[in-house]
Short mmCIF file of C-alpha atoms in Angstrom, two decimals:
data_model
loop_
_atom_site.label_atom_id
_atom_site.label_comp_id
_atom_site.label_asym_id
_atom_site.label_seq_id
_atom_site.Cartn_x
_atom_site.Cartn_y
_atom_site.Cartn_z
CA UNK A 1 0.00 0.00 0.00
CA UNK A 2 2.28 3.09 -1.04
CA UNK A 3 0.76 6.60 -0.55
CA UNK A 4 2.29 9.56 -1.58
CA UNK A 5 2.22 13.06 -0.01
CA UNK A 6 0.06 14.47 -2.41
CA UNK A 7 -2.17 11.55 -2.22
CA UNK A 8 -2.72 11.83 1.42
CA UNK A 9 -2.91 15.40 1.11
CA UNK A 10 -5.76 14.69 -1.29
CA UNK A 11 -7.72 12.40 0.84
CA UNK A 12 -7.25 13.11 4.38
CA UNK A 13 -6.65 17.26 4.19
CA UNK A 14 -8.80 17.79 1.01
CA UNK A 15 -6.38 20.06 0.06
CA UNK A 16 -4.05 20.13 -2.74
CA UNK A 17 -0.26 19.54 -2.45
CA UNK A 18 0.77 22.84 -3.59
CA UNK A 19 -1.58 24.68 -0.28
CA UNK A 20 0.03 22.30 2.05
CA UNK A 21 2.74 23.76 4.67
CA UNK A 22 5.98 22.18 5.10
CA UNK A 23 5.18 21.18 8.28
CA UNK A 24 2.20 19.55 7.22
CA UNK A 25 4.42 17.80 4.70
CA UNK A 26 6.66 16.63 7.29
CA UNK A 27 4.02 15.10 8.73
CA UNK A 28 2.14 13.80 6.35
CA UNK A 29 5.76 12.00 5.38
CA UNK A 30 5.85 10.94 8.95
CA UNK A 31 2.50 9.55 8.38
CA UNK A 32 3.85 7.72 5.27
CA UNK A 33 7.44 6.63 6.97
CA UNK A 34 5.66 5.38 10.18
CA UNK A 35 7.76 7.82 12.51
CA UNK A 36 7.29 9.57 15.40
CA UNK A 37 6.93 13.44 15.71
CA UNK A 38 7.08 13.96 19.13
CA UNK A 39 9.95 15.25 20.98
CA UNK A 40 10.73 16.56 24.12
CA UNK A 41 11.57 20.33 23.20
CA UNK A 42 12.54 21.19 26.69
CA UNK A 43 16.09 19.43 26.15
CA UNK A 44 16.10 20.76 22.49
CA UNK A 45 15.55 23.96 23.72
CA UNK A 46 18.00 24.13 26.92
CA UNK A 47 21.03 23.91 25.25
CA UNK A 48 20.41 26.84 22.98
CA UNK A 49 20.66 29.28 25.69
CA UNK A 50 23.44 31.34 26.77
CA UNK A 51 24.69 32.22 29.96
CA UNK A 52 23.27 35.71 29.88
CA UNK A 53 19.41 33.91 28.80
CA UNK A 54 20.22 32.30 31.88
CA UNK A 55 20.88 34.62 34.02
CA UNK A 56 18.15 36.82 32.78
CA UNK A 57 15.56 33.26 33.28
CA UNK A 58 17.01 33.31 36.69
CA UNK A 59 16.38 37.09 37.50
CA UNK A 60 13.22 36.98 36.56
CA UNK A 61 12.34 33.67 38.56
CA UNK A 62 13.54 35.64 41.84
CA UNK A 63 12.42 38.77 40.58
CA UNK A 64 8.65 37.48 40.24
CA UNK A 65 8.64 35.26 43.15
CA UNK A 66 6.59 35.91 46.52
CA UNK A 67 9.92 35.09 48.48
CA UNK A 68 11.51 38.19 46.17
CA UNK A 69 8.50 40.32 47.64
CA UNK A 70 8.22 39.72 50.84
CA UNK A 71 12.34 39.78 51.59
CA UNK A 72 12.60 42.96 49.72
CA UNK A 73 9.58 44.49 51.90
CA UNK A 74 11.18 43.66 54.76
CA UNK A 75 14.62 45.16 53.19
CA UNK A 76 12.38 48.56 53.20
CA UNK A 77 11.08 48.55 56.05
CA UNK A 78 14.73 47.50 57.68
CA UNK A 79 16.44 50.11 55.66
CA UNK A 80 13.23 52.71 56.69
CA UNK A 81 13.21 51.79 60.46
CA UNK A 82 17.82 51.93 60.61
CA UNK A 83 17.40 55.48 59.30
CA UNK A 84 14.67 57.09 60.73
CA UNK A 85 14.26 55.53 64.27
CA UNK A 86 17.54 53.56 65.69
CA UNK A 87 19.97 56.34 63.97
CA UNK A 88 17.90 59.28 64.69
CA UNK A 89 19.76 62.44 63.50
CA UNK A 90 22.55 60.93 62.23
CA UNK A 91 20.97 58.69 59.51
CA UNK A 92 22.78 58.26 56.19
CA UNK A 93 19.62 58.60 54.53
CA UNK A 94 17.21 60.76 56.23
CA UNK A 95 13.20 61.14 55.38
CA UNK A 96 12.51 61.56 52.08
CA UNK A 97 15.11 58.86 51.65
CA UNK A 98 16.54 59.90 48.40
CA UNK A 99 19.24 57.20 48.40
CA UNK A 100 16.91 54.43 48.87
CA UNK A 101 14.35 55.92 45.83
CA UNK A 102 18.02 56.00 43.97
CA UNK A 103 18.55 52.23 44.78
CA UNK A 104 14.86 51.52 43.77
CA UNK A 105 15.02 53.66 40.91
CA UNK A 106 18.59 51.89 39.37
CA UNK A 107 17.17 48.14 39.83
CA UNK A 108 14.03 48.94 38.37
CA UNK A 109 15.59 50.23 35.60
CA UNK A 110 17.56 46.91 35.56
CA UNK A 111 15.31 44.62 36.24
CA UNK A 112 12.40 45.25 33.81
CA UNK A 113 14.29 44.70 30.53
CA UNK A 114 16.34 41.59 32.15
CA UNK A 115 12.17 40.36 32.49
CA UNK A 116 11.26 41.39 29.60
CA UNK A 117 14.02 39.64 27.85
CA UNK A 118 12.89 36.39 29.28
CA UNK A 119 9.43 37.09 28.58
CA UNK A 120 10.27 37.59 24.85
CA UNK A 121 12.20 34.42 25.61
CA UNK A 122 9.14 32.42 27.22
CA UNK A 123 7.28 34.13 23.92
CA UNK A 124 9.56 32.44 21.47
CA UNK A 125 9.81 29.18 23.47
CA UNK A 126 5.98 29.44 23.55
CA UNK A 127 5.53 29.73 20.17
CA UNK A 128 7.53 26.58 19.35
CA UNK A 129 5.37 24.59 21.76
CA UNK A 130 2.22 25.80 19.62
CA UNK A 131 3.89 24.65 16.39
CA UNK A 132 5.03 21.56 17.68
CA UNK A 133 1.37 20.73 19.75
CA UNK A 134 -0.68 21.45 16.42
CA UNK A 135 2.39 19.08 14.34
CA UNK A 136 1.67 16.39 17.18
CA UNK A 137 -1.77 16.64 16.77
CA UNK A 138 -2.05 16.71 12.80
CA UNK A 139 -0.50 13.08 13.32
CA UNK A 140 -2.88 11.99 15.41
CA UNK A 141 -5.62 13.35 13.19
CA UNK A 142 -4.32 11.69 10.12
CA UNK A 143 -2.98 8.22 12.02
CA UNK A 144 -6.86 8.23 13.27
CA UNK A 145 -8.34 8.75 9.85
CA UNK A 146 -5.80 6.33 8.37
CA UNK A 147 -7.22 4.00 11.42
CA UNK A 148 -10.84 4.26 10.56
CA UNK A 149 -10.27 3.84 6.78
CA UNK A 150 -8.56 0.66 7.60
CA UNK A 151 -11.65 -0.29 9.86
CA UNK A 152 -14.09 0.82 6.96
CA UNK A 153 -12.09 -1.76 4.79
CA UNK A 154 -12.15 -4.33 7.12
CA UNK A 155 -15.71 -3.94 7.42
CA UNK A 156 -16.29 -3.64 3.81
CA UNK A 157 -14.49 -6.92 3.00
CA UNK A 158 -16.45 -8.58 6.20
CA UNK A 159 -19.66 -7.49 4.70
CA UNK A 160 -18.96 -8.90 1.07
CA UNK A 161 -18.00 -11.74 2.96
CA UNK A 162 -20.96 -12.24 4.57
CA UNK A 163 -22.97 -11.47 1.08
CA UNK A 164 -21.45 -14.28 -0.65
CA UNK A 165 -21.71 -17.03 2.32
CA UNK A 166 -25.53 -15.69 2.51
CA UNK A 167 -25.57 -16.22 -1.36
CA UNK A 168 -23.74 -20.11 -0.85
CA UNK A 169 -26.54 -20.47 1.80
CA UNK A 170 -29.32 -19.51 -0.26
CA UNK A 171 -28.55 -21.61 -3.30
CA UNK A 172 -27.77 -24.20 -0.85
CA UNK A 173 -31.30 -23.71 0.41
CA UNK A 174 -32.81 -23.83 -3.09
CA UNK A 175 -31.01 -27.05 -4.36
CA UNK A 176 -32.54 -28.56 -0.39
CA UNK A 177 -35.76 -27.28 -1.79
CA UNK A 178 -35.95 -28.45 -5.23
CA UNK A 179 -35.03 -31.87 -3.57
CA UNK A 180 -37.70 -32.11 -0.69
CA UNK A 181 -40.79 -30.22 -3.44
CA UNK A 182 -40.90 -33.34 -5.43
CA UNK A 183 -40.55 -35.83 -3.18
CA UNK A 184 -43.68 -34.20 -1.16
CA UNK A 185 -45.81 -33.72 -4.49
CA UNK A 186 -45.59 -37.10 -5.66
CA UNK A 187 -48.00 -39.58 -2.97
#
């Protein structure tokens, strides 16, 4: 039973060949080599990143993190609390605590486009997950119409089958009559 691409294209996609994507032609070859399409990505994927992706995954993993949150409100509320009660006049930075907006100021500055970095990151990754899900699932679509046209087949050639044995049966029946009618008509 050889199929082609544009065969199965034909059948299974109702499309034509030339409107297929080459991903669906991959898989439609797949479907023809009997191989697998899916992979696990998340190995694929690791070791394409560098050690600044990395670090950047890693910042914003802290950085987004309810540990990150709560440690760096009780940072403030340290550094707030040193300067205005247990150093009283002589705090390094007193009230409006200019140094401290400073330090907030310079790692927000740093630490959005280190998260958005990953997130355009995550995005990509994201987007090769889709690809790969809908190439997984084309498989199974076609391996599960290739399935039931097999079944329809089987149960094709099982019914034609059956209509010749009840055929056999029938003349078998007829010859049984034509034996037993004149043997009954003659006394």
């Amino acid at each position: 039973m050889n199929k082609t691409v544009p065969e199965l294209a034909n059948r299974w996609l109702k499309r034509t060949p030339e409107t297929l994507t080459e991903l669906e032609r991959q898989v439609l070859q797949s479907a023809i080599d009997r191989k697998l399409v899916s992979q696990n990505l998340n190995d694929r994927l690791a070791g394409l990143q560098d050690a600044g992706d990395r670090i950047a995954d890693a910042i914003a993993r802290i950085g987004g993190s309810w540990t990150f949150i709560l440690s760096f409100i009780a940072f403030l509320i340290f550094w707030i609390g040193a300067n205005w009660w247990l150093l009283g006049q002589k705090s390094f930075d007193p009230y409006p605590f200019i140094f401290l907006n400073l330090v907030l100021s310079m790692i927000a500055a740093l630490q959005a486009p280190v998260i958005m970095m990953s997130q355009n990151r995550q995005a990509a990754r994201d987007r090769i997950d889709a690809t790969h899900d809908y190439e997984v699932n084309l498989k199974a679509e076609i391996e599960i119409m290739a399935l039931h046209e097999k079944l329809d087949e089987l149960r094709h050639s099982q019914i034609i089958g059956m209509r010749d044995e009840i055929a056999q049966i029938a003349e078998q029946l007829k010859r049984i009559d034509e034996r037993l009618t004149p043997q009954t008509s003659s006394p």
